[in-house]
Structure formats: structure tokens, C-alpha cells
mmCIF file of C-alpha atoms in Angstrom:
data_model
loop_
_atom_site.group_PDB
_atom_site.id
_atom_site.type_symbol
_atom_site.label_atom_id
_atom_site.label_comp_id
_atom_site.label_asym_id
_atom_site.label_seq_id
_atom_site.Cartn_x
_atom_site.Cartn_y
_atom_site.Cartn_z
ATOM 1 C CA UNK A 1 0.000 0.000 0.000
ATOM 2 C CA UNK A 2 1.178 3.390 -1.570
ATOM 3 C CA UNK A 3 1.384 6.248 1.494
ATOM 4 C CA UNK A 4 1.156 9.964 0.452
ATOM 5 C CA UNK A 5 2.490 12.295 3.126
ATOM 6 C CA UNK A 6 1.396 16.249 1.803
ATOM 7 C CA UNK A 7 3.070 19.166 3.548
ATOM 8 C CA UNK A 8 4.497 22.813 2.800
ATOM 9 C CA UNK A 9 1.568 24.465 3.194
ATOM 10 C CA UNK A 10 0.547 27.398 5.568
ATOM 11 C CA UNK A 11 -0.477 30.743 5.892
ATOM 12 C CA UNK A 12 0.610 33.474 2.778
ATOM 13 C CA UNK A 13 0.021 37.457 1.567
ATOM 14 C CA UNK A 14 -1.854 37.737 -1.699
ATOM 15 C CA UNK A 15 1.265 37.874 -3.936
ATOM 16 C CA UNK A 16 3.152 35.263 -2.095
ATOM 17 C CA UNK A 17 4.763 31.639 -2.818
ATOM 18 C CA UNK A 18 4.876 28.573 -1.785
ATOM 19 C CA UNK A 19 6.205 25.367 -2.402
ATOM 20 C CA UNK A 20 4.126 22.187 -1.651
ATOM 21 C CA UNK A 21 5.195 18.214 -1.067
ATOM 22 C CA UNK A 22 4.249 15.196 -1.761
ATOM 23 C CA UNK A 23 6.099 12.103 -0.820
ATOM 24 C CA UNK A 24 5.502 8.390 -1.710
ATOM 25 C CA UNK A 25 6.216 5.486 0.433
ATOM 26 C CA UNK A 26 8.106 4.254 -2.801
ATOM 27 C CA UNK A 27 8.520 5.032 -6.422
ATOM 28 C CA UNK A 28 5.268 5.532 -8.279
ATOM 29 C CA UNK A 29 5.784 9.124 -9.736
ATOM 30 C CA UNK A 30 7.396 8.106 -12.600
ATOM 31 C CA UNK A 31 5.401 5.489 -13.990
ATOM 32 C CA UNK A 32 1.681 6.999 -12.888
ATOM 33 C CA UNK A 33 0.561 10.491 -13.807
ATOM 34 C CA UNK A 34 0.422 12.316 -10.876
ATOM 35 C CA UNK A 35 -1.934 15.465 -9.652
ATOM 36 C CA UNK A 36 -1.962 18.185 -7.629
ATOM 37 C CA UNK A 37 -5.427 18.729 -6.516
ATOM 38 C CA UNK A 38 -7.408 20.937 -3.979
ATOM 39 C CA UNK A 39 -10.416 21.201 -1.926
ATOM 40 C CA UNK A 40 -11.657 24.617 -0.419
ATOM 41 C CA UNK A 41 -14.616 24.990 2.060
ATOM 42 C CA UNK A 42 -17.791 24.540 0.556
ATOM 43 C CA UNK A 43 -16.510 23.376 -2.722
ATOM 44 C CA UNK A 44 -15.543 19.601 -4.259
ATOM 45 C CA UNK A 45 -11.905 18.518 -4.855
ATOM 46 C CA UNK A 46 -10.447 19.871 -8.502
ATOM 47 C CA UNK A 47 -7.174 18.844 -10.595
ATOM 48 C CA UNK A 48 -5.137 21.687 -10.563
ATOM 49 C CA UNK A 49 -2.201 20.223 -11.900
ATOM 50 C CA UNK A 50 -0.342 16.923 -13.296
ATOM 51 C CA UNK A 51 2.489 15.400 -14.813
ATOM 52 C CA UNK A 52 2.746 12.741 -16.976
ATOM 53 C CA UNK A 53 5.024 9.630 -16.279
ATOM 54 C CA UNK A 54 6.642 11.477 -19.543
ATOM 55 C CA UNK A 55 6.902 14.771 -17.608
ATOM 56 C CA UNK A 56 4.221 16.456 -19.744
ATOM 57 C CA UNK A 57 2.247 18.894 -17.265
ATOM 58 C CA UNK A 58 -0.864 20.082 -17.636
ATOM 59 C CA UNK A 59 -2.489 22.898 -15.375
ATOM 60 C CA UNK A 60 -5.913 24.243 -15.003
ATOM 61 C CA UNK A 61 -6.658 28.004 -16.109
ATOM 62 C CA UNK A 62 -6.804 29.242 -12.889
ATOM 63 C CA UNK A 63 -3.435 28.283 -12.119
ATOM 64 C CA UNK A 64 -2.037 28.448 -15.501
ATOM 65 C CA UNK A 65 1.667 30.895 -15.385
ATOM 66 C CA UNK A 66 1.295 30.604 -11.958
ATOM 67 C CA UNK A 67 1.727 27.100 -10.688
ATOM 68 C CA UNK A 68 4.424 25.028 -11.167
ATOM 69 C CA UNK A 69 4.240 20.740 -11.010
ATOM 70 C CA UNK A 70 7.951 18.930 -11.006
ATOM 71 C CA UNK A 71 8.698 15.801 -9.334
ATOM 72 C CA UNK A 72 12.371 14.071 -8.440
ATOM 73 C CA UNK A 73 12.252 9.977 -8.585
ATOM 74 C CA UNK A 74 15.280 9.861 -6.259
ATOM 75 C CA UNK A 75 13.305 11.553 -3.424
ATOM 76 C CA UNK A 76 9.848 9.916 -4.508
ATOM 77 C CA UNK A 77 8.430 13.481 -4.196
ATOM 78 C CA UNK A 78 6.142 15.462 -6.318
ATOM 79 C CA UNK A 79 5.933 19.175 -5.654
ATOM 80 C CA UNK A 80 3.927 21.914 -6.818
ATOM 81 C CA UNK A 81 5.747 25.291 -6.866
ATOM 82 C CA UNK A 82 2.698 28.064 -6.226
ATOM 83 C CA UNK A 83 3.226 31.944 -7.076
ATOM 84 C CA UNK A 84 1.404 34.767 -7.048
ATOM 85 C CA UNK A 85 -1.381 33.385 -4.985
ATOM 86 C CA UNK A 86 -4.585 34.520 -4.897
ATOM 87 C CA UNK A 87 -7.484 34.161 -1.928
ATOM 88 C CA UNK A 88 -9.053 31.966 -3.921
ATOM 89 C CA UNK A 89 -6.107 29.529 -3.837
ATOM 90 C CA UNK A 90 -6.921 29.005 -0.671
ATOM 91 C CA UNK A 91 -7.994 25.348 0.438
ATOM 92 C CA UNK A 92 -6.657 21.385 1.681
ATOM 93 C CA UNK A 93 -3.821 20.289 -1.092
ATOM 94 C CA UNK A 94 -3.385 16.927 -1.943
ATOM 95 C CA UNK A 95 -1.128 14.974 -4.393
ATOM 96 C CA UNK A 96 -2.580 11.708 -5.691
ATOM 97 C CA UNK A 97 -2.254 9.578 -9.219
ATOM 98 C CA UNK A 98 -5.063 11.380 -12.093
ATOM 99 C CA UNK A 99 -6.049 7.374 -13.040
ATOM 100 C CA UNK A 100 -7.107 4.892 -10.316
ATOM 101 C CA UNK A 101 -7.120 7.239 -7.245
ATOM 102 C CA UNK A 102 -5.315 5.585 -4.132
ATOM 103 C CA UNK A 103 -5.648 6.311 -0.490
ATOM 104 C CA UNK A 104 -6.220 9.801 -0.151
ATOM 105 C CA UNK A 105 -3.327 11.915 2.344
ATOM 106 C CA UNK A 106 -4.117 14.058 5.226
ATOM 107 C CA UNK A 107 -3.239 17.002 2.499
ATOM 108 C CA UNK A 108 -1.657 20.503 3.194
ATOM 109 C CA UNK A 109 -3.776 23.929 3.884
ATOM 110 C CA UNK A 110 -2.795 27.006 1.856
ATOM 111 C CA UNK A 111 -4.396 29.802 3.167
ATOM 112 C CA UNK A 112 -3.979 33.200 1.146
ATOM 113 C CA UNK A 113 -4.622 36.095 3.268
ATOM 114 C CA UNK A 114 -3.481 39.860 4.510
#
């Protein structure tokens, strides 16, 4: 069974970056395609984010220019590198594969605030 530990989140200014984790119990990220996806109050989970086993990424247009997905194999980490943020990139973070969903992490919060 495949573990995903999220973390890197916390509290930002509008404007503001962060860089998110997601680590795997062992290798995966390069043979699944793996997402970055999010859940604010109120609201279902969305794809915001992945990358093919090929490293093709894809990103949503509301994070489009602004968010970043890369992984490294040798750490069995995906991250998602998030600038400029906006309130409304505020919510729970998780990392987990696009097809054939596993176990669902504890996820990261982002919150975006002044």
C-alpha cells in the first residue's frame, strides 16, 4: 500500500509563494501520472495540476503561469511550486495519481490572506 504524506503548506500574503510536497512510500511518480489537486470549504476537490510519467504537465486556467508541477524519482516526491497566490487559492492540497485514485493523504492547507 502506496502512502502519500502532503506538507508545505501554511499561511501566505496575496502575492506570495509557496512550495508544496508530496512524498511516496516508494517510487510511483514516474510510472503513474500524478496530480496536484485541492479542496476549499464549501466546494468539491479539482485537478489543478499533473504530470505525466513522460513529464508532460498540464495545469488548469486558474493556475495556468502561476503554478508550477515537477517531481524528483530519487526523493519519490512530487511538488507543486505556487506563485502569485490569490485568496481563492486558498484550500486542503493533496497529491494523488489522475487514473485509479489511491488512499487519499491528510493534504496541506494554503491559506492566502493579509
Amino acid at each position: 500500500q502506496v502512502r502519500l504524506v502532503e506538507s508545505g503548506g501554511g499561511l501566505v500574503q496575496p502575492g506570495g509563494s509557496l512550495r508544496l510536497s508530496c512524498a511516496a512510500s516508494r517510487s510511483i511518480f514516474n510510472v503513474y501520472t500524478m496530480g496536484w489537486y485541492r479542496q476549499a470549504p464549501g466546494k468539491e476537490r479539482e485537478l489543478v495540476a499533473h504530470l505525466t510519467s513522460g513529464s508532460s504537465a498540464y495545469y488548469a486556467d486558474s493556475v495556468k503561469g502561476r503554478f508550477t508541477i515537477s517531481r524528483d524519482n530519487a526523493r519519490n516526491t512530487v511538488y507543486l511550486q505556487m506563485n502569485s497566490l490569490k485568496p481563492e487559492d486558498t484550500a486542503v492540497y493533496y497529491c494523488n495519481k489522475v487514473f485509479g485514485a489511491i488512499d487519499w493523504g491528510q493534504g496541506t492547507q494554503v491559506t492566502v490572506s493579509s
